[in-house]
Short mmCIF file of N, CA and C in Angstrom, two decimals:
data_model
loop_
_atom_site.label_atom_id
_atom_site.label_comp_id
_atom_site.label_asym_id
_atom_site.label_seq_id
_atom_site.Cartn_x
_atom_site.Cartn_y
_atom_site.Cartn_z
N MET Z 1124 119.25 -196.49 118.41
CA MET Z 1124 120.01 -197.30 119.35
C MET Z 1124 119.21 -198.53 119.77
N GLY Z 1125 117.90 -198.34 120.04
CA GLY Z 1125 117.07 -199.46 120.46
C GLY Z 1125 116.99 -200.53 119.40
N SER Z 1126 116.87 -200.12 118.13
CA SER Z 1126 116.79 -201.08 117.04
C SER Z 1126 118.09 -201.85 116.90
N GLU Z 1127 119.23 -201.16 116.98
CA GLU Z 1127 120.53 -201.83 116.88
C GLU Z 1127 120.71 -202.83 118.01
N MET Z 1128 120.28 -202.47 119.21
CA MET Z 1128 120.40 -203.37 120.36
C MET Z 1128 119.52 -204.60 120.15
N CYS Z 1129 118.33 -204.40 119.63
CA CYS Z 1129 117.42 -205.52 119.38
C CYS Z 1129 118.02 -206.48 118.36
N ILE Z 1130 118.62 -205.94 117.29
CA ILE Z 1130 119.25 -206.77 116.26
C ILE Z 1130 120.40 -207.56 116.86
N ARG Z 1131 121.25 -206.88 117.64
CA ARG Z 1131 122.41 -207.53 118.25
C ARG Z 1131 121.98 -208.61 119.23
N ASP Z 1132 121.00 -208.29 120.09
CA ASP Z 1132 120.54 -209.26 121.07
C ASP Z 1132 119.87 -210.46 120.42
N SER Z 1133 119.12 -210.22 119.35
CA SER Z 1133 118.45 -211.31 118.64
C SER Z 1133 119.47 -212.24 117.99
N ALA Z 1134 120.50 -211.66 117.38
CA ALA Z 1134 121.55 -212.48 116.77
C ALA Z 1134 122.25 -213.32 117.84
N TRP Z 1135 122.48 -212.73 119.01
CA TRP Z 1135 123.12 -213.46 120.11
C TRP Z 1135 122.23 -214.62 120.59
N LEU Z 1136 120.93 -214.36 120.72
CA LEU Z 1136 120.00 -215.41 121.15
C LEU Z 1136 119.98 -216.58 120.18
N MET Z 1137 119.95 -216.28 118.89
CA MET Z 1137 119.95 -217.33 117.87
C MET Z 1137 121.23 -218.16 117.96
N LYS Z 1138 122.36 -217.48 118.07
CA LYS Z 1138 123.65 -218.18 118.13
C LYS Z 1138 123.74 -219.03 119.39
N THR Z 1139 123.30 -218.50 120.51
CA THR Z 1139 123.34 -219.23 121.78
C THR Z 1139 122.47 -220.48 121.71
N ALA Z 1140 121.32 -220.39 121.06
CA ALA Z 1140 120.41 -221.53 120.95
C ALA Z 1140 120.87 -222.53 119.88
N GLY Z 1141 121.90 -222.15 119.11
CA GLY Z 1141 122.41 -223.05 118.06
C GLY Z 1141 121.63 -222.97 116.76
N TRP Z 1142 120.78 -221.95 116.64
CA TRP Z 1142 119.97 -221.77 115.43
C TRP Z 1142 120.63 -220.76 114.51
N ARG Z 1143 120.26 -220.83 113.23
CA ARG Z 1143 120.75 -219.85 112.26
C ARG Z 1143 119.65 -219.57 111.24
N THR Z 1144 119.80 -218.45 110.55
CA THR Z 1144 118.88 -218.07 109.50
C THR Z 1144 119.57 -218.29 108.16
N VAL Z 1145 118.89 -218.99 107.24
CA VAL Z 1145 119.48 -219.27 105.94
C VAL Z 1145 118.49 -218.93 104.82
N GLY Z 1146 119.03 -218.83 103.60
CA GLY Z 1146 118.19 -218.53 102.44
C GLY Z 1146 118.23 -217.06 102.10
N GLN Z 1147 117.65 -216.74 100.97
CA GLN Z 1147 117.63 -215.37 100.47
C GLN Z 1147 116.31 -214.68 100.80
N ILE Z 1148 116.41 -213.48 101.29
CA ILE Z 1148 115.21 -212.66 101.46
C ILE Z 1148 115.05 -211.89 100.15
N PRO Z 1149 113.96 -212.12 99.44
CA PRO Z 1149 113.81 -211.44 98.15
C PRO Z 1149 113.71 -209.92 98.32
N ASN Z 1150 114.17 -209.21 97.32
CA ASN Z 1150 114.15 -207.75 97.35
C ASN Z 1150 112.77 -207.26 96.90
N ILE Z 1151 111.80 -207.43 97.79
CA ILE Z 1151 110.43 -207.02 97.53
C ILE Z 1151 109.93 -206.23 98.73
N PRO Z 1152 109.05 -205.26 98.51
CA PRO Z 1152 108.60 -204.43 99.62
C PRO Z 1152 107.47 -205.05 100.44
N GLN Z 1153 106.73 -205.99 99.83
CA GLN Z 1153 105.56 -206.54 100.51
C GLN Z 1153 105.44 -208.04 100.23
N ALA Z 1154 104.93 -208.77 101.21
CA ALA Z 1154 104.68 -210.21 101.01
C ALA Z 1154 103.82 -210.73 102.16
N VAL Z 1155 103.10 -211.80 101.85
CA VAL Z 1155 102.45 -212.59 102.89
C VAL Z 1155 103.46 -213.68 103.25
N VAL Z 1156 103.90 -213.70 104.50
CA VAL Z 1156 104.94 -214.63 104.96
C VAL Z 1156 104.29 -215.79 105.69
N LEU Z 1157 104.62 -217.02 105.27
CA LEU Z 1157 104.11 -218.22 105.93
C LEU Z 1157 105.18 -218.79 106.85
N ALA Z 1158 104.86 -218.91 108.13
CA ALA Z 1158 105.79 -219.50 109.10
C ALA Z 1158 105.30 -220.90 109.43
N LEU Z 1159 106.04 -221.91 108.93
CA LEU Z 1159 105.62 -223.30 109.05
C LEU Z 1159 106.83 -224.22 109.24
N PRO Z 1160 106.63 -225.41 109.73
CA PRO Z 1160 105.42 -225.87 110.40
C PRO Z 1160 105.30 -225.26 111.80
N HIS Z 1161 104.08 -225.16 112.27
CA HIS Z 1161 103.82 -224.56 113.59
C HIS Z 1161 103.20 -225.64 114.48
N THR Z 1162 104.05 -226.34 115.24
CA THR Z 1162 103.57 -227.43 116.08
C THR Z 1162 103.80 -227.20 117.56
N SER Z 1163 104.39 -226.04 117.93
CA SER Z 1163 104.76 -225.81 119.32
C SER Z 1163 104.64 -224.34 119.69
N ASN Z 1164 104.39 -224.08 120.96
CA ASN Z 1164 104.36 -222.71 121.46
C ASN Z 1164 105.73 -222.04 121.36
N VAL Z 1165 106.81 -222.83 121.33
CA VAL Z 1165 108.15 -222.24 121.31
C VAL Z 1165 108.64 -221.90 119.90
N ASP Z 1166 107.85 -222.21 118.86
CA ASP Z 1166 108.28 -221.90 117.50
C ASP Z 1166 108.67 -220.42 117.37
N GLY Z 1167 107.87 -219.56 117.94
CA GLY Z 1167 108.13 -218.13 117.85
C GLY Z 1167 109.42 -217.70 118.53
N LEU Z 1168 109.88 -218.49 119.51
CA LEU Z 1168 111.13 -218.15 120.20
C LEU Z 1168 112.33 -218.27 119.27
N TYR Z 1169 112.18 -219.05 118.21
CA TYR Z 1169 113.26 -219.16 117.22
C TYR Z 1169 112.99 -218.27 116.01
N ALA Z 1170 111.74 -218.22 115.58
CA ALA Z 1170 111.40 -217.45 114.38
C ALA Z 1170 111.58 -215.94 114.59
N LEU Z 1171 111.04 -215.40 115.67
CA LEU Z 1171 111.08 -213.95 115.87
C LEU Z 1171 112.50 -213.41 116.02
N PRO Z 1172 113.37 -214.02 116.86
CA PRO Z 1172 114.75 -213.51 116.92
C PRO Z 1172 115.46 -213.60 115.58
N GLY Z 1173 115.15 -214.66 114.80
CA GLY Z 1173 115.76 -214.79 113.48
C GLY Z 1173 115.39 -213.64 112.57
N LEU Z 1174 114.13 -213.20 112.64
CA LEU Z 1174 113.68 -212.08 111.82
C LEU Z 1174 114.25 -210.76 112.33
N PHE Z 1175 114.26 -210.59 113.67
CA PHE Z 1175 114.83 -209.37 114.25
C PHE Z 1175 116.32 -209.25 113.93
N ALA Z 1176 117.03 -210.38 113.97
CA ALA Z 1176 118.48 -210.37 113.70
C ALA Z 1176 118.78 -209.89 112.29
N LEU Z 1177 117.86 -210.11 111.38
CA LEU Z 1177 118.03 -209.68 109.98
C LEU Z 1177 117.52 -208.26 109.76
N ASP Z 1178 117.02 -207.65 110.82
CA ASP Z 1178 116.42 -206.31 110.74
C ASP Z 1178 115.26 -206.30 109.74
N LEU Z 1179 114.51 -207.41 109.73
CA LEU Z 1179 113.34 -207.54 108.86
C LEU Z 1179 112.10 -207.19 109.67
N LYS Z 1180 111.45 -206.11 109.28
CA LYS Z 1180 110.24 -205.71 109.99
C LYS Z 1180 109.08 -206.55 109.49
N ILE Z 1181 108.54 -207.33 110.38
CA ILE Z 1181 107.43 -208.21 110.00
C ILE Z 1181 106.29 -208.01 110.99
N SER Z 1182 105.09 -207.99 110.46
CA SER Z 1182 103.91 -207.92 111.32
C SER Z 1182 103.29 -209.31 111.37
N ILE Z 1183 102.87 -209.72 112.53
CA ILE Z 1183 102.30 -211.05 112.72
C ILE Z 1183 100.92 -210.89 113.32
N MET Z 1184 99.98 -211.71 112.86
CA MET Z 1184 98.64 -211.69 113.42
C MET Z 1184 98.54 -212.72 114.53
N ALA Z 1185 97.84 -212.35 115.60
CA ALA Z 1185 97.63 -213.25 116.72
C ALA Z 1185 96.22 -213.07 117.26
N LYS Z 1186 95.75 -214.09 117.97
CA LYS Z 1186 94.40 -214.03 118.54
C LYS Z 1186 94.23 -212.79 119.41
N HIS Z 1187 93.11 -212.10 119.22
CA HIS Z 1187 92.87 -210.86 119.95
C HIS Z 1187 92.79 -211.09 121.46
N THR Z 1188 92.47 -212.31 121.88
CA THR Z 1188 92.35 -212.59 123.32
C THR Z 1188 93.69 -212.46 124.04
N LEU Z 1189 94.81 -212.61 123.31
CA LEU Z 1189 96.13 -212.44 123.92
C LEU Z 1189 96.35 -211.00 124.39
N PHE Z 1190 95.61 -210.07 123.81
CA PHE Z 1190 95.80 -208.66 124.11
C PHE Z 1190 94.99 -208.20 125.32
N LYS Z 1191 94.31 -209.13 125.97
CA LYS Z 1191 93.49 -208.76 127.13
C LYS Z 1191 94.33 -208.53 128.39
N VAL Z 1192 95.55 -209.05 128.40
CA VAL Z 1192 96.46 -208.83 129.53
C VAL Z 1192 97.30 -207.59 129.18
N PRO Z 1193 97.13 -206.48 129.93
CA PRO Z 1193 97.75 -205.21 129.56
C PRO Z 1193 99.26 -205.27 129.31
N VAL Z 1194 100.01 -205.91 130.18
CA VAL Z 1194 101.47 -205.97 130.02
C VAL Z 1194 101.84 -206.76 128.77
N LEU Z 1195 101.17 -207.88 128.57
CA LEU Z 1195 101.41 -208.70 127.39
C LEU Z 1195 100.99 -207.95 126.13
N ALA Z 1196 99.90 -207.23 126.20
CA ALA Z 1196 99.41 -206.46 125.06
C ALA Z 1196 100.45 -205.44 124.61
N GLN Z 1197 101.08 -204.75 125.57
CA GLN Z 1197 102.11 -203.76 125.24
C GLN Z 1197 103.29 -204.42 124.54
N LEU Z 1198 103.73 -205.56 125.04
CA LEU Z 1198 104.85 -206.28 124.45
C LEU Z 1198 104.50 -206.74 123.04
N LEU Z 1199 103.31 -207.30 122.86
CA LEU Z 1199 102.89 -207.79 121.54
C LEU Z 1199 102.82 -206.65 120.53
N LYS Z 1200 102.28 -205.51 120.94
CA LYS Z 1200 102.20 -204.35 120.03
C LYS Z 1200 103.59 -203.85 119.68
N TRP Z 1201 104.50 -203.82 120.66
CA TRP Z 1201 105.87 -203.39 120.41
C TRP Z 1201 106.55 -204.30 119.39
N MET Z 1202 106.22 -205.59 119.42
CA MET Z 1202 106.80 -206.57 118.51
C MET Z 1202 106.14 -206.53 117.12
N GLY Z 1203 105.12 -205.71 116.95
CA GLY Z 1203 104.46 -205.60 115.65
C GLY Z 1203 103.36 -206.63 115.44
N ILE Z 1204 102.89 -207.24 116.50
CA ILE Z 1204 101.85 -208.27 116.38
C ILE Z 1204 100.48 -207.59 116.35
N ILE Z 1205 99.67 -208.00 115.40
CA ILE Z 1205 98.37 -207.38 115.14
C ILE Z 1205 97.27 -208.29 115.70
N PRO Z 1206 96.39 -207.76 116.55
CA PRO Z 1206 95.30 -208.59 117.07
C PRO Z 1206 94.23 -208.85 116.01
N ILE Z 1207 93.78 -210.11 115.93
CA ILE Z 1207 92.67 -210.43 115.01
C ILE Z 1207 91.61 -211.23 115.75
N ASP Z 1208 90.39 -210.99 115.35
CA ASP Z 1208 89.25 -211.73 115.87
C ASP Z 1208 88.86 -212.75 114.80
N ARG Z 1209 89.24 -214.02 115.02
CA ARG Z 1209 89.01 -215.05 114.02
C ARG Z 1209 87.53 -215.31 113.75
N GLY Z 1210 86.68 -214.84 114.66
CA GLY Z 1210 85.25 -215.01 114.47
C GLY Z 1210 84.67 -214.02 113.46
N ASN Z 1211 85.48 -213.04 113.07
CA ASN Z 1211 85.04 -212.00 112.16
C ASN Z 1211 85.91 -212.05 110.90
N LYS Z 1212 85.86 -213.16 110.18
CA LYS Z 1212 86.81 -213.48 109.11
C LYS Z 1212 86.82 -212.49 107.96
N GLY Z 1213 85.69 -212.13 107.43
CA GLY Z 1213 85.65 -211.25 106.27
C GLY Z 1213 86.32 -209.92 106.51
N SER Z 1214 86.09 -209.35 107.68
CA SER Z 1214 86.66 -208.03 107.97
C SER Z 1214 88.17 -208.12 108.16
N VAL Z 1215 88.68 -209.24 108.66
CA VAL Z 1215 90.13 -209.42 108.83
C VAL Z 1215 90.79 -209.42 107.46
N LEU Z 1216 90.22 -210.16 106.51
CA LEU Z 1216 90.77 -210.23 105.16
C LEU Z 1216 90.78 -208.86 104.51
N GLN Z 1217 89.66 -208.15 104.58
CA GLN Z 1217 89.57 -206.84 103.93
C GLN Z 1217 90.50 -205.83 104.58
N ALA Z 1218 90.60 -205.86 105.90
CA ALA Z 1218 91.51 -204.93 106.60
C ALA Z 1218 92.96 -205.22 106.23
N SER Z 1219 93.30 -206.51 106.07
CA SER Z 1219 94.66 -206.88 105.71
C SER Z 1219 94.99 -206.44 104.29
N ILE Z 1220 94.05 -206.63 103.38
CA ILE Z 1220 94.25 -206.18 101.99
C ILE Z 1220 94.45 -204.66 101.97
N ALA Z 1221 93.67 -203.95 102.78
CA ALA Z 1221 93.79 -202.48 102.83
C ALA Z 1221 95.17 -202.07 103.33
N LYS Z 1222 95.74 -202.82 104.29
CA LYS Z 1222 97.08 -202.51 104.79
C LYS Z 1222 98.10 -202.59 103.66
N PHE Z 1223 97.99 -203.63 102.82
CA PHE Z 1223 98.90 -203.76 101.69
C PHE Z 1223 98.67 -202.66 100.66
N LYS Z 1224 97.41 -202.31 100.40
CA LYS Z 1224 97.08 -201.32 99.38
C LYS Z 1224 97.59 -199.93 99.74
N SER Z 1225 97.95 -199.72 101.01
CA SER Z 1225 98.49 -198.42 101.41
C SER Z 1225 99.83 -198.15 100.74
N GLY Z 1226 100.49 -199.22 100.26
CA GLY Z 1226 101.77 -199.06 99.57
C GLY Z 1226 102.97 -199.07 100.49
N GLU Z 1227 102.75 -199.04 101.79
CA GLU Z 1227 103.86 -199.07 102.75
C GLU Z 1227 104.52 -200.45 102.72
N PRO Z 1228 105.84 -200.53 103.00
CA PRO Z 1228 106.48 -201.84 103.10
C PRO Z 1228 105.79 -202.68 104.17
N LEU Z 1229 105.47 -203.93 103.83
CA LEU Z 1229 104.76 -204.78 104.78
C LEU Z 1229 105.05 -206.25 104.50
N PHE Z 1230 105.56 -206.91 105.49
CA PHE Z 1230 105.69 -208.37 105.49
C PHE Z 1230 104.73 -208.85 106.57
N LEU Z 1231 103.67 -209.52 106.17
CA LEU Z 1231 102.65 -209.95 107.11
C LEU Z 1231 102.77 -211.45 107.33
N GLY Z 1232 103.12 -211.85 108.56
CA GLY Z 1232 103.35 -213.26 108.87
C GLY Z 1232 102.10 -213.96 109.34
N LEU Z 1233 101.85 -215.15 108.77
CA LEU Z 1233 100.68 -215.96 109.12
C LEU Z 1233 101.09 -217.42 109.22
N SER Z 1234 100.31 -218.17 109.96
CA SER Z 1234 100.49 -219.62 110.02
C SER Z 1234 99.21 -220.27 109.50
N PRO Z 1235 99.21 -220.75 108.26
CA PRO Z 1235 97.97 -221.26 107.67
C PRO Z 1235 97.45 -222.54 108.28
N GLU Z 1236 98.25 -223.18 109.12
CA GLU Z 1236 97.73 -224.37 109.80
C GLU Z 1236 96.66 -223.97 110.81
N GLY Z 1237 96.76 -222.75 111.36
CA GLY Z 1237 95.74 -222.23 112.25
C GLY Z 1237 95.73 -222.85 113.64
N THR Z 1238 96.63 -223.77 113.91
CA THR Z 1238 96.69 -224.44 115.21
C THR Z 1238 98.07 -225.06 115.36
N ARG Z 1239 98.43 -225.38 116.59
CA ARG Z 1239 99.71 -226.08 116.82
C ARG Z 1239 99.51 -227.58 116.80
N ASP Z 1240 98.26 -228.02 116.72
CA ASP Z 1240 97.95 -229.45 116.67
C ASP Z 1240 97.80 -229.89 115.21
N TYR Z 1241 97.70 -231.20 115.03
CA TYR Z 1241 97.49 -231.75 113.69
C TYR Z 1241 96.23 -231.14 113.07
N THR Z 1242 96.30 -230.87 111.78
CA THR Z 1242 95.12 -230.43 111.03
C THR Z 1242 95.15 -231.09 109.65
N ALA Z 1243 93.97 -231.42 109.16
CA ALA Z 1243 93.87 -232.13 107.87
C ALA Z 1243 94.13 -231.21 106.68
N SER Z 1244 93.96 -229.91 106.87
CA SER Z 1244 94.17 -228.97 105.77
C SER Z 1244 94.58 -227.61 106.32
N TRP Z 1245 95.06 -226.76 105.44
CA TRP Z 1245 95.43 -225.40 105.82
C TRP Z 1245 94.23 -224.47 105.65
N LYS Z 1246 94.21 -223.41 106.43
CA LYS Z 1246 93.26 -222.33 106.19
C LYS Z 1246 93.77 -221.56 104.97
N THR Z 1247 92.89 -221.18 104.08
CA THR Z 1247 93.32 -220.60 102.81
C THR Z 1247 93.23 -219.07 102.74
N GLY Z 1248 92.90 -218.44 103.85
CA GLY Z 1248 92.80 -216.98 103.86
C GLY Z 1248 94.08 -216.30 103.40
N PHE Z 1249 95.25 -216.87 103.75
CA PHE Z 1249 96.53 -216.28 103.36
C PHE Z 1249 96.62 -216.16 101.84
N TYR Z 1250 96.09 -217.18 101.15
CA TYR Z 1250 96.18 -217.22 99.69
C TYR Z 1250 95.32 -216.11 99.08
N TYR Z 1251 94.08 -216.01 99.56
CA TYR Z 1251 93.17 -215.00 99.02
C TYR Z 1251 93.61 -213.59 99.41
N LEU Z 1252 94.30 -213.46 100.54
CA LEU Z 1252 94.88 -212.19 100.93
C LEU Z 1252 95.96 -211.78 99.91
N ALA Z 1253 96.85 -212.72 99.58
CA ALA Z 1253 97.92 -212.43 98.62
C ALA Z 1253 97.34 -212.09 97.24
N VAL Z 1254 96.32 -212.82 96.81
CA VAL Z 1254 95.68 -212.55 95.52
C VAL Z 1254 95.02 -211.16 95.54
N GLY Z 1255 94.27 -210.89 96.61
CA GLY Z 1255 93.55 -209.62 96.70
C GLY Z 1255 94.47 -208.42 96.80
N ALA Z 1256 95.62 -208.61 97.45
CA ALA Z 1256 96.57 -207.50 97.61
C ALA Z 1256 97.60 -207.47 96.49
N ASN Z 1257 97.59 -208.52 95.63
CA ASN Z 1257 98.54 -208.62 94.53
C ASN Z 1257 99.99 -208.62 95.04
N VAL Z 1258 100.26 -209.47 96.04
CA VAL Z 1258 101.61 -209.59 96.60
C VAL Z 1258 102.03 -211.07 96.60
N PRO Z 1259 103.34 -211.33 96.62
CA PRO Z 1259 103.79 -212.72 96.64
C PRO Z 1259 103.63 -213.36 98.01
N ILE Z 1260 103.70 -214.68 98.01
CA ILE Z 1260 103.68 -215.47 99.24
C ILE Z 1260 105.12 -215.92 99.49
N LEU Z 1261 105.66 -215.61 100.68
CA LEU Z 1261 107.03 -215.98 101.01
C LEU Z 1261 107.02 -217.07 102.08
N PRO Z 1262 107.29 -218.33 101.71
CA PRO Z 1262 107.33 -219.40 102.70
C PRO Z 1262 108.61 -219.34 103.54
N VAL Z 1263 108.47 -219.52 104.85
CA VAL Z 1263 109.61 -219.61 105.76
C VAL Z 1263 109.44 -220.89 106.57
N ALA Z 1264 110.51 -221.67 106.65
CA ALA Z 1264 110.46 -222.96 107.33
C ALA Z 1264 111.19 -222.90 108.66
N LEU Z 1265 110.61 -223.54 109.68
CA LEU Z 1265 111.27 -223.73 110.97
C LEU Z 1265 111.69 -225.19 111.04
N ASP Z 1266 112.96 -225.46 110.82
CA ASP Z 1266 113.46 -226.83 110.76
C ASP Z 1266 114.23 -227.14 112.04
N TYR Z 1267 113.62 -227.96 112.90
CA TYR Z 1267 114.23 -228.29 114.19
C TYR Z 1267 115.40 -229.26 114.04
N ASN Z 1268 115.43 -230.03 112.96
CA ASN Z 1268 116.52 -230.96 112.74
C ASN Z 1268 117.80 -230.21 112.40
N ALA Z 1269 117.69 -229.26 111.48
CA ALA Z 1269 118.84 -228.47 111.05
C ALA Z 1269 119.05 -227.24 111.93
N LYS Z 1270 118.08 -226.93 112.79
CA LYS Z 1270 118.08 -225.71 113.62
C LYS Z 1270 118.22 -224.48 112.73
N GLU Z 1271 117.30 -224.40 111.78
CA GLU Z 1271 117.32 -223.30 110.82
C GLU Z 1271 115.96 -222.62 110.69
N VAL Z 1272 116.00 -221.31 110.59
CA VAL Z 1272 114.87 -220.53 110.11
C VAL Z 1272 115.23 -220.29 108.65
N ARG Z 1273 114.50 -220.95 107.74
CA ARG Z 1273 114.90 -221.02 106.33
C ARG Z 1273 113.93 -220.25 105.44
N PHE Z 1274 114.47 -219.25 104.73
CA PHE Z 1274 113.67 -218.51 103.75
C PHE Z 1274 113.65 -219.31 102.46
N LEU Z 1275 112.44 -219.59 101.95
CA LEU Z 1275 112.26 -220.38 100.75
C LEU Z 1275 111.93 -219.45 99.58
N SER Z 1276 111.58 -220.02 98.44
CA SER Z 1276 111.32 -219.20 97.24
C SER Z 1276 109.92 -218.60 97.25
N PRO Z 1277 109.79 -217.33 96.91
CA PRO Z 1277 108.46 -216.72 96.87
C PRO Z 1277 107.59 -217.35 95.79
N VAL Z 1278 106.31 -217.41 96.06
CA VAL Z 1278 105.33 -217.92 95.10
C VAL Z 1278 104.41 -216.76 94.76
N TYR Z 1279 104.27 -216.50 93.46
CA TYR Z 1279 103.39 -215.44 93.00
C TYR Z 1279 102.06 -216.07 92.62
N PRO Z 1280 101.02 -215.85 93.42
CA PRO Z 1280 99.75 -216.55 93.18
C PRO Z 1280 99.12 -216.18 91.85
N THR Z 1281 98.61 -217.20 91.18
CA THR Z 1281 97.98 -217.02 89.87
C THR Z 1281 96.47 -216.82 89.97
N GLY Z 1282 95.91 -217.11 91.15
CA GLY Z 1282 94.46 -217.09 91.31
C GLY Z 1282 93.89 -218.50 91.24
N ASP Z 1283 94.73 -219.46 90.85
CA ASP Z 1283 94.33 -220.87 90.79
C ASP Z 1283 94.94 -221.59 92.00
N ILE Z 1284 94.20 -221.63 93.08
CA ILE Z 1284 94.72 -222.17 94.34
C ILE Z 1284 95.15 -223.63 94.21
N ASP Z 1285 94.42 -224.42 93.43
CA ASP Z 1285 94.76 -225.83 93.28
C ASP Z 1285 96.08 -226.02 92.54
N HIS Z 1286 96.45 -225.06 91.74
CA HIS Z 1286 97.73 -225.09 91.02
C HIS Z 1286 98.87 -224.57 91.91
N ASP Z 1287 98.59 -223.54 92.70
CA ASP Z 1287 99.64 -222.86 93.46
C ASP Z 1287 99.99 -223.53 94.79
N LEU Z 1288 99.00 -224.07 95.50
CA LEU Z 1288 99.28 -224.67 96.82
C LEU Z 1288 100.33 -225.78 96.77
N PRO Z 1289 100.27 -226.70 95.80
CA PRO Z 1289 101.30 -227.74 95.76
C PRO Z 1289 102.72 -227.17 95.62
N LYS Z 1290 102.88 -226.03 94.97
CA LYS Z 1290 104.20 -225.39 94.85
C LYS Z 1290 104.71 -224.95 96.22
N ILE Z 1291 103.78 -224.51 97.07
CA ILE Z 1291 104.16 -224.09 98.42
C ILE Z 1291 104.46 -225.32 99.28
N TYR Z 1292 103.57 -226.30 99.25
CA TYR Z 1292 103.78 -227.53 100.03
C TYR Z 1292 105.14 -228.14 99.73
N GLU Z 1293 105.47 -228.22 98.46
CA GLU Z 1293 106.70 -228.89 98.01
C GLU Z 1293 107.95 -228.28 98.65
N GLN Z 1294 107.93 -226.99 98.89
CA GLN Z 1294 109.10 -226.32 99.46
C GLN Z 1294 109.37 -226.75 100.90
N TYR Z 1295 108.39 -227.36 101.54
CA TYR Z 1295 108.57 -227.80 102.93
C TYR Z 1295 108.98 -229.28 103.02
N ARG Z 1296 109.27 -229.89 101.89
CA ARG Z 1296 109.70 -231.29 101.89
C ARG Z 1296 110.96 -231.44 102.75
N GLY Z 1297 110.92 -232.39 103.69
CA GLY Z 1297 112.08 -232.66 104.54
C GLY Z 1297 112.23 -231.77 105.76
N VAL Z 1298 111.38 -230.76 105.90
CA VAL Z 1298 111.46 -229.87 107.07
C VAL Z 1298 110.91 -230.61 108.29
N VAL Z 1299 111.67 -230.60 109.38
CA VAL Z 1299 111.29 -231.36 110.58
C VAL Z 1299 110.78 -230.40 111.67
N PRO Z 1300 109.51 -230.55 112.07
CA PRO Z 1300 108.97 -229.69 113.12
C PRO Z 1300 109.38 -230.18 114.51
N LYS Z 1301 109.07 -229.40 115.52
CA LYS Z 1301 109.38 -229.83 116.89
C LYS Z 1301 108.62 -231.10 117.23
N TYR Z 1302 107.34 -231.16 116.84
CA TYR Z 1302 106.51 -232.34 117.12
C TYR Z 1302 106.01 -232.93 115.80
N PRO Z 1303 106.74 -233.88 115.22
CA PRO Z 1303 106.35 -234.43 113.90
C PRO Z 1303 104.95 -235.01 113.86
N GLU Z 1304 104.46 -235.53 114.99
CA GLU Z 1304 103.11 -236.12 114.99
C GLU Z 1304 102.02 -235.06 114.82
N ARG Z 1305 102.37 -233.79 115.00
CA ARG Z 1305 101.40 -232.71 114.82
C ARG Z 1305 101.49 -232.07 113.43
N LEU Z 1306 102.37 -232.55 112.58
CA LEU Z 1306 102.55 -231.96 111.25
C LEU Z 1306 101.24 -232.03 110.47
N SER Z 1307 100.89 -230.93 109.82
CA SER Z 1307 99.64 -230.88 109.06
C SER Z 1307 99.66 -231.91 107.94
N GLN Z 1308 98.48 -232.37 107.54
CA GLN Z 1308 98.37 -233.42 106.53
C GLN Z 1308 99.03 -233.05 105.20
N PRO Z 1309 98.86 -231.80 104.70
CA PRO Z 1309 99.53 -231.47 103.43
C PRO Z 1309 101.05 -231.66 103.49
N LEU Z 1310 101.67 -231.32 104.64
CA LEU Z 1310 103.12 -231.48 104.76
C LEU Z 1310 103.49 -232.94 105.00
N GLN Z 1311 102.63 -233.69 105.68
CA GLN Z 1311 102.87 -235.13 105.81
C GLN Z 1311 102.83 -235.79 104.43
N ASP Z 1312 101.87 -235.40 103.61
CA ASP Z 1312 101.74 -235.97 102.27
C ASP Z 1312 102.98 -235.71 101.43
N VAL Z 1313 103.52 -234.47 101.50
CA VAL Z 1313 104.72 -234.13 100.73
C VAL Z 1313 105.88 -235.00 101.19
N ASN Z 1314 106.04 -235.19 102.49
CA ASN Z 1314 107.16 -235.97 103.00
C ASN Z 1314 107.00 -237.47 102.70
N GLN Z 1315 105.78 -237.97 102.71
CA GLN Z 1315 105.55 -239.38 102.42
C GLN Z 1315 105.77 -239.68 100.94
N SER Z 1316 105.53 -238.71 100.08
CA SER Z 1316 105.71 -238.94 98.65
C SER Z 1316 107.18 -239.04 98.27
N SER Z 1317 108.09 -238.60 99.18
CA SER Z 1317 109.52 -238.67 98.88
C SER Z 1317 110.16 -239.93 99.44
N GLU Z 1318 109.39 -240.71 100.19
CA GLU Z 1318 109.96 -241.92 100.81
C GLU Z 1318 109.96 -243.08 99.83
#
């Protein structure tokens, strides 16, 4: 009953806000999910209800410091958010690979920009996680212009990051973030090349 209520309430929230979820969710049990662009604290207010409305169980990593407030920690854990200590990078990657290797269904959501502000490049841990766990990368776009949470085409990493990253960047062509001036450089480059 609780799950059905969550799905119904999430669909209502999306509709009330004028947002919708579009695209195909591939029939795969595991993936590293990229939620981009991430330029605002409110991005999650659209992304999470969109995922809940589809009854898609997704785990998201967040800074471990958010879990220091007991009430907030309980809510974050209930939502499937996993605390990570970014200062301990190697262990986060290995622990994440181990989660996938368990064979359980897992969609692990990450934001490779690593910040809501402008950044010159993406953090590449998501890529090496997908390679190490042998799972696809599923890009998801938050488009404020179209008011869409958009599922894009999965990318199966080859191990050649310089070959694979442009395929991911290209899928975000034309996607409008809440704050365009904060758009990461790789996504700015993709959009400028189409002008």
